[in-house]
CSV table of C-alpha atoms in Angstrom, one decimal:
chain,number,residue,atom,x,y,z
A,1,MET,CA,-2.5,211.6,255.0
A,2,ASN,CA,-4.8,212.9,252.2
A,3,ASP,CA,-5.5,211.2,248.9
A,4,ARG,CA,-1.7,211.3,248.2
A,5,VAL,CA,0.0,208.2,249.5
A,6,LEU,CA,3.5,209.5,249.3
A,7,ASN,CA,5.6,211.9,251.2
A,8,VAL,CA,9.2,213.4,251.5
A,9,ALA,CA,10.2,214.2,255.1
A,10,ALA,CA,12.5,217.1,255.9
A,11,SER,CA,15.3,214.6,256.5
A,12,GLY,CA,14.9,213.3,253.0
A,13,VAL,CA,13.2,209.9,253.8
A,14,ILE,CA,10.8,209.0,251.0
A,15,SER,CA,7.5,207.3,252.0
A,16,LEU,CA,5.6,205.2,249.5
A,17,GLY,CA,2.3,203.9,250.9
A,18,PRO,CA,2.0,202.3,254.4
A,19,ASP,CA,4.9,199.9,254.1
A,20,ILE,CA,7.9,201.3,252.1
A,21,SER,CA,10.4,204.0,252.9
A,22,CYS,CA,13.4,204.9,250.8
A,23,ASP,CA,16.8,206.5,251.4
A,24,GLY,CA,16.3,207.4,255.0
A,25,PHE,CA,15.1,206.2,258.4
A,26,ASN,CA,11.6,206.6,259.8
A,27,ARG,CA,10.7,204.7,262.9
A,28,ASP,CA,7.2,204.0,261.7
A,29,TYR,CA,8.4,202.0,258.8
A,30,LYS,CA,9.8,198.5,259.0
A,31,VAL,CA,11.2,198.5,255.5
A,32,ARG,CA,13.8,200.7,253.8
A,33,ILE,CA,14.7,200.6,250.1
A,34,GLN,CA,18.2,201.9,249.4
A,35,THR,CA,18.2,203.2,245.9
A,36,HIS,CA,21.9,203.8,245.6
A,37,ILE,CA,25.0,204.7,247.7
A,38,HIS,CA,25.5,208.4,247.1
A,39,LEU,CA,25.8,210.2,250.5
A,40,ASP,CA,22.7,212.3,250.2
A,41,HIS,CA,20.6,209.1,250.0
A,42,MET,CA,22.4,207.3,252.8
A,43,HIS,CA,20.8,209.3,255.7
A,44,ASN,CA,20.8,207.2,258.9
A,45,PHE,CA,21.7,204.0,257.2
A,46,HIS,CA,23.4,202.6,260.3
A,47,THR,CA,20.1,203.2,262.3
A,48,SER,CA,18.1,201.4,259.6
A,49,LYS,CA,20.7,198.6,259.6
A,50,GLY,CA,19.7,197.8,263.2
A,51,LEU,CA,16.0,198.4,263.0
A,52,GLN,CA,14.6,197.8,259.5
A,53,ASP,CA,14.7,195.3,256.7
A,54,ILE,CA,16.8,197.0,253.9
A,55,TYR,CA,16.0,196.0,250.3
A,56,LEU,CA,18.4,197.0,247.5
A,57,SER,CA,19.9,195.8,244.3
A,58,ALA,CA,22.7,193.2,244.2
A,59,ALA,CA,25.2,195.7,242.9
A,60,THR,CA,24.4,198.2,245.7
A,61,PHE,CA,24.8,195.4,248.2
A,62,GLU,CA,28.3,194.6,246.8
A,63,LEU,CA,29.3,198.3,246.8
A,64,LEU,CA,28.2,198.6,250.4
A,65,LEU,CA,30.4,195.6,251.3
A,66,ALA,CA,33.3,197.3,249.6
A,67,GLU,CA,32.6,200.5,251.4
A,68,PHE,CA,32.1,199.4,255.0
A,69,ASN,CA,33.7,195.9,255.1
A,70,ALA,CA,32.0,195.3,258.4
A,71,ASP,CA,29.0,193.1,259.4
A,72,LEU,CA,26.8,193.6,256.3
A,73,ALA,CA,27.7,190.3,254.7
A,74,ILE,CA,26.4,188.3,257.7
A,75,ARG,CA,23.2,190.3,258.3
A,76,ASP,CA,19.9,188.7,257.2
A,77,ASN,CA,18.1,192.1,257.0
A,78,LEU,CA,19.9,193.3,253.9
A,79,ILE,CA,18.0,191.7,251.1
A,80,PRO,CA,19.1,192.1,247.4
A,81,LEU,CA,16.2,191.9,245.0
A,82,GLU,CA,16.2,190.8,241.4
A,83,LEU,CA,15.5,193.8,239.1
A,84,GLY,CA,12.3,193.9,237.1
A,85,ARG,CA,10.4,191.3,239.1
A,86,PRO,CA,7.7,192.2,241.6
A,87,HIS,CA,8.4,191.1,245.2
A,88,VAL,CA,5.8,191.0,248.0
A,89,VAL,CA,7.0,193.2,250.9
A,90,ARG,CA,4.4,193.3,253.7
A,91,SER,CA,1.1,194.4,252.1
A,92,SER,CA,2.8,195.9,249.0
A,93,ALA,CA,4.4,194.6,245.8
A,94,VAL,CA,7.8,196.2,245.1
A,95,ARG,CA,9.5,196.3,241.8
A,96,LEU,CA,13.0,197.8,241.3
A,97,LEU,CA,14.2,198.9,237.9
A,98,ALA,CA,17.7,200.2,237.0
A,99,SER,CA,17.9,204.0,236.8
A,100,ASN,CA,21.3,204.1,235.0
A,101,HIS,CA,22.5,206.8,237.5
A,102,MET,CA,25.3,204.6,238.8
A,103,LEU,CA,26.0,200.9,239.3
A,104,GLY,CA,23.2,199.5,241.4
A,105,ALA,CA,21.0,202.6,241.3
A,106,VAL,CA,17.2,201.9,241.0
A,107,GLN,CA,13.8,203.4,240.6
A,108,VAL,CA,11.1,202.1,243.0
A,109,GLU,CA,7.6,201.0,242.0
A,110,VAL,CA,5.2,200.0,244.7
A,111,GLU,CA,1.7,198.5,244.1
A,112,LEU,CA,-0.6,198.9,247.1
A,113,LYS,CA,-3.1,196.2,248.0
A,114,ASN,CA,-5.9,198.2,246.3
A,115,GLY,CA,-3.9,198.2,243.0
A,116,PHE,CA,-2.9,201.8,243.2
A,117,ARG,CA,0.8,202.3,242.2
A,118,VAL,CA,3.2,204.9,243.6
A,119,GLY,CA,6.9,205.3,242.9
A,120,TYR,CA,10.1,207.1,243.4
A,121,SER,CA,12.5,207.9,240.6
A,122,GLY,CA,15.6,208.0,242.7
A,123,ASP,CA,18.4,209.7,240.9
A,124,PHE,CA,18.2,208.7,237.2
A,125,HIS,CA,19.8,209.2,233.8
A,126,TRP,CA,17.9,209.8,230.6
A,127,PRO,CA,17.2,208.4,228.1
A,128,LEU,CA,16.0,205.0,229.4
A,129,GLU,CA,14.1,202.4,227.4
A,130,LEU,CA,10.4,202.8,228.0
A,131,ASP,CA,10.2,199.2,229.3
A,132,ASP,CA,12.8,200.2,231.9
A,133,VAL,CA,10.6,203.1,233.4
A,134,ILE,CA,8.4,202.5,236.4
A,135,GLN,CA,4.6,202.8,235.7
A,136,VAL,CA,2.8,204.6,238.5
A,137,ASP,CA,-0.2,206.7,239.4
A,138,GLN,CA,1.7,209.0,241.7
A,139,LEU,CA,5.4,209.8,241.6
A,140,ILE,CA,8.2,211.3,243.7
A,141,VAL,CA,10.8,212.7,241.3
A,142,ASP,CA,14.4,213.9,241.7
A,143,SER,CA,14.7,217.6,240.9
A,144,THR,CA,18.5,218.1,240.8
A,145,TYR,CA,18.3,219.6,237.3
A,146,GLY,CA,14.7,220.7,237.5
A,147,SER,CA,15.4,224.2,236.1
A,148,ALA,CA,14.7,225.3,232.6
A,149,LEU,CA,18.3,226.6,232.6
A,150,SER,CA,19.6,223.1,233.1
A,151,VAL,CA,19.4,221.9,229.4
A,152,ARG,CA,22.4,220.3,227.8
A,153,GLU,CA,22.8,220.6,224.0
A,154,TYR,CA,25.2,217.7,223.8
A,155,SER,CA,25.1,214.1,224.7
A,156,GLN,CA,27.0,212.3,227.5
A,157,GLU,CA,28.8,210.4,224.8
A,158,GLU,CA,30.2,213.7,223.4
A,159,ALA,CA,31.2,214.7,226.9
A,160,GLU,CA,33.1,211.4,227.3
A,161,GLN,CA,34.8,211.8,224.0
A,162,SER,CA,35.9,215.2,225.1
A,163,LEU,CA,37.4,213.8,228.2
A,164,LEU,CA,39.3,211.1,226.3
A,165,GLN,CA,40.7,213.6,223.7
A,166,LEU,CA,41.7,216.2,226.3
A,167,ALA,CA,43.2,213.6,228.6
A,168,ALA,CA,45.4,212.2,225.9
A,169,ASP,CA,46.5,215.7,224.9
A,170,LYS,CA,47.3,216.9,228.4
A,171,LEU,CA,49.3,213.9,229.3
A,172,ARG,CA,52.1,215.3,227.2
A,173,PHE,CA,52.6,218.0,229.9
A,174,GLY,CA,52.4,215.9,233.0
A,175,PRO,CA,50.1,213.8,235.2
A,176,LEU,CA,46.3,214.1,235.3
A,177,TYR,CA,44.2,214.5,238.4
A,178,ILE,CA,40.5,213.5,237.8
A,179,LYS,CA,37.9,214.2,240.4
A,180,ALA,CA,34.2,213.3,240.3
A,181,HIS,CA,31.3,211.7,242.2
A,182,ARG,CA,30.7,208.0,242.4
A,183,GLY,CA,29.3,206.6,239.2
A,184,THR,CA,30.6,209.5,237.1
A,185,LEU,CA,34.1,208.8,238.2
A,186,HIS,CA,33.9,205.1,237.4
A,187,ARG,CA,32.6,206.0,233.9
A,188,ALA,CA,35.7,208.2,233.6
A,189,VAL,CA,38.0,205.4,234.6
A,190,GLN,CA,36.4,203.2,231.9
A,191,VAL,CA,36.7,206.0,229.3
A,192,VAL,CA,40.4,206.8,229.8
A,193,SER,CA,41.3,203.1,230.0
A,194,ALA,CA,41.5,203.5,226.2
A,195,ILE,CA,44.8,205.5,226.7
A,196,GLU,CA,47.5,202.9,226.3
A,197,GLY,CA,50.7,202.7,228.4
A,198,CYS,CA,49.6,205.2,231.1
A,199,PRO,CA,49.3,203.9,234.7
A,200,MET,CA,46.0,204.6,236.4
A,201,ILE,CA,46.1,205.2,240.2
A,202,ALA,CA,43.4,205.1,242.8
A,203,SER,CA,43.0,205.1,246.6
A,204,PRO,CA,42.4,201.7,248.3
A,205,ARG,CA,38.7,202.6,248.7
A,206,LEU,CA,38.2,203.5,245.1
A,207,TYR,CA,40.3,200.5,244.0
A,208,GLY,CA,37.9,198.2,245.9
A,209,GLU,CA,34.9,199.9,244.2
A,210,ILE,CA,36.4,199.4,240.8
A,211,ASP,CA,36.7,195.7,241.4
A,212,VAL,CA,32.9,195.6,242.1
A,213,TYR,CA,32.2,197.5,238.9
A,214,ARG,CA,34.3,195.0,236.9
A,215,SER,CA,32.4,192.1,238.5
A,216,PHE,CA,29.2,193.6,237.0
A,217,GLY,CA,30.6,193.9,233.5
A,218,TYR,CA,32.4,197.2,233.4
A,219,PRO,CA,35.4,197.0,231.0
A,220,ILE,CA,37.9,198.9,233.2
A,221,GLY,CA,41.6,198.5,232.5
A,222,PRO,CA,44.3,197.8,235.1
A,223,VAL,CA,44.4,200.3,238.1
A,224,CYS,CA,47.0,200.5,240.8
A,225,SER,CA,46.3,201.2,244.4
A,226,ILE,CA,48.2,204.3,245.6
A,227,LYS,CA,50.3,202.3,248.0
A,228,THR,CA,51.6,199.7,245.6
A,229,PRO,CA,55.2,199.7,244.2
A,230,GLU,CA,53.7,200.2,240.7
A,231,ALA,CA,52.0,203.4,241.7
A,232,VAL,CA,55.0,204.7,243.5
A,233,GLU,CA,57.2,204.1,240.4
A,234,ALA,CA,54.6,205.7,238.1
A,235,ILE,CA,54.5,208.9,240.3
A,236,LYS,CA,58.3,209.1,240.2
A,237,ARG,CA,58.2,209.0,236.4
A,238,GLY,CA,55.5,211.7,236.3
A,239,ARG,CA,53.2,210.2,233.7
A,240,TYR,CA,50.1,208.8,235.3
A,241,ILE,CA,46.4,209.4,235.9
A,242,ARG,CA,45.2,209.7,239.5
A,243,PHE,CA,41.5,209.4,240.3
A,244,TYR,CA,39.8,211.1,243.3
A,245,GLY,CA,36.4,209.9,244.5
A,246,THR,CA,34.3,210.2,247.7
A,247,GLY,CA,36.5,210.5,250.8
A,248,ASP,CA,39.7,211.1,248.8
A,249,GLN,CA,41.7,214.3,249.5
A,250,PHE,CA,42.2,216.2,246.3
A,251,PRO,CA,45.6,218.0,246.1
A,252,VAL,CA,45.4,221.6,247.1
A,253,GLN,CA,48.1,222.7,244.7
A,254,PRO,CA,49.4,220.1,242.3
A,255,LYS,CA,53.0,220.9,241.3
A,256,SER,CA,52.5,219.8,237.7
A,257,GLY,CA,50.0,218.3,235.3
A,258,THR,CA,46.3,219.0,234.7
A,259,THR,CA,43.2,218.8,236.9
A,260,PHE,CA,39.9,217.6,235.6
A,261,THR,CA,36.6,218.1,237.4
A,262,LEU,CA,33.7,216.1,236.0
A,263,SER,CA,30.4,217.7,236.8
A,264,ALA,CA,27.4,219.2,235.0
A,265,PHE,CA,26.8,221.7,237.8
A,266,MET,CA,27.1,225.3,236.4
A,267,ALA,CA,28.1,223.8,233.1
A,268,ASN,CA,27.9,225.5,229.7
A,269,PRO,CA,24.7,224.4,228.0
A,270,LYS,CA,26.3,224.4,224.6
A,271,SER,CA,29.6,222.7,225.2
A,272,PRO,CA,30.6,219.9,227.7
A,273,VAL,CA,34.1,221.6,228.2
A,274,ILE,CA,35.1,224.6,230.3
A,275,GLU,CA,38.8,225.4,230.2
A,276,TYR,CA,39.4,227.4,233.4
A,277,SER,CA,43.1,227.6,232.4
A,278,GLU,CA,45.7,225.4,230.6
A,279,ARG,CA,45.9,223.3,233.8
A,280,ALA,CA,42.3,223.2,235.0
A,281,ILE,CA,39.4,221.8,233.0
A,282,GLY,CA,35.8,221.1,233.7
A,283,ILE,CA,33.8,218.5,231.7
A,284,ALA,CA,30.1,218.2,232.1
A,285,MET,CA,29.8,214.5,232.6
A,286,SER,CA,26.7,213.7,234.6
A,287,ASN,CA,24.6,210.7,235.6
A,288,HIS,CA,21.6,212.9,236.1
A,289,ALA,CA,18.9,213.7,233.6
A,290,ASP,CA,18.8,217.3,232.5
A,291,PHE,CA,15.6,219.4,232.6
A,292,ASN,CA,14.2,218.1,229.3
A,293,GLY,CA,15.1,214.5,230.3
A,294,THR,CA,13.4,214.9,233.6
A,295,LEU,CA,10.2,216.0,232.0
A,296,ASP,CA,10.4,213.2,229.4
A,297,TYR,CA,10.9,210.7,232.3
A,298,ILE,CA,7.9,212.0,234.3
A,299,GLN,CA,5.7,211.6,231.2
A,300,ALA,CA,7.0,208.1,230.5
A,301,THR,CA,5.9,207.0,234.0
A,302,GLY,CA,2.3,207.7,233.3
A,303,ALA,CA,1.9,209.5,236.7
A,304,LYS,CA,-1.2,211.6,237.2
A,305,PHE,CA,0.5,213.4,240.1
A,306,ALA,CA,4.2,214.2,240.7
A,307,MET,CA,5.8,215.4,243.9
A,308,THR,CA,9.2,217.0,243.3
A,309,ASP,CA,11.8,216.2,246.0
A,310,ASN,CA,12.6,219.4,247.8
A,311,SER,CA,15.0,217.8,250.4
A,312,ARG,CA,18.1,217.3,248.3
A,313,GLY,CA,18.7,220.7,246.7
A,314,GLY,CA,17.8,221.2,243.1
A,315,HIS,CA,14.8,223.1,241.8
A,316,ALA,CA,11.7,221.4,243.2
A,317,VAL,CA,9.4,224.4,243.0
A,318,GLU,CA,10.4,225.4,239.5
A,319,LEU,CA,10.1,221.8,238.3
A,320,ALA,CA,6.6,221.4,239.8
A,321,GLN,CA,5.5,224.5,237.9
A,322,ALA,CA,7.0,223.2,234.7
A,323,ILE,CA,5.3,219.8,235.1
A,324,LYS,CA,1.9,221.5,235.4
A,325,GLN,CA,2.5,224.0,232.6
A,326,ARG,CA,4.3,221.8,230.1
A,327,LEU,CA,2.9,218.4,230.8
A,328,GLY,CA,-0.5,219.2,232.2
A,329,ILE,CA,0.1,216.9,235.1
A,330,GLU,CA,-0.8,217.9,238.7
A,331,ALA,CA,2.4,218.5,240.7
A,332,ALA,CA,3.7,220.1,243.9
A,333,PRO,CA,7.1,220.3,245.7
A,334,SER,CA,7.4,218.4,248.9
A,335,GLU,CA,6.7,220.6,251.9
A,336,LEU,CA,9.6,219.6,254.2
A,337,LEU,CA,7.4,219.8,257.3
A,338,PRO,CA,9.5,219.6,260.4
A,339,SER,CA,8.9,216.8,262.9
A,340,ARG,CA,9.6,216.4,266.5
A,341,GLU,CA,9.5,212.6,266.3
A,342,TRP,CA,12.8,210.7,266.6
A,343,GLY,CA,13.9,209.0,263.4
A,344,THR,CA,11.8,210.8,260.7
């Protein structure tokens, strides 16, 4: 490796110095940090479970227990770390800070034995308090919204208020079907909990996740699992809100009511709401920073070099160019070099 001590493999595994890998399995690393549980960051998790020590936040650990409900609770190689405090891991010092992307999601700061600091943003929301941003010399940064076209002229609070107002209005015409990724969906459940007297229904999987969110302080109102008598009765009456998350089958053609898709992908930069029809609405709720927020975050880390993650979609090349031109910081997209080695 050259003077850069970080790398992103074609498989998406992040390498930070000689000891620490993140969000993927590499046979040459004995340690994996799991930044959060979105599927594009869970690559080869079951392989890591058998062959690496896995460090993560306490909330991510609890969400994994709710998801897999297998042997994770009795394994001694899944190690929750207290956020904000340095932990010695092999020859490095690791510090995890919340990224506000979803419950349990973290940024990773690694101090090498020579004092040099490298880090990985993970997926992150912006703004963060400056004390909550990792401080590094070199950074690997998420590039999901790394395009100059990905600027939102509204806040996420405004997007949430739009969801609440539209949901209350559309309930007059039938049930609501709300679909989103983890994190965004749980925020939506919290938002529409403010609508009184309307049953909220979730799959058993999502129902278990919501319990974890509540245990970490999310004020989410009562939710029925789809198989309970309460849910069956609400569906018969035709006034309810049904949530669909990861692994849930969204209805192909709802017979009545309104569908909501919560995503900032291909959203209108000037308004959080896209009304596809009277019965189909998109709202740009997102737990990702937009383009301007991404640049602000990079600057706040103090990094002298930024590698943009080119393994999970996004706009890594465009973002690297913007970092150099707008911030005056050396930057390059990850190269995604193929490897013939197993587990990289």
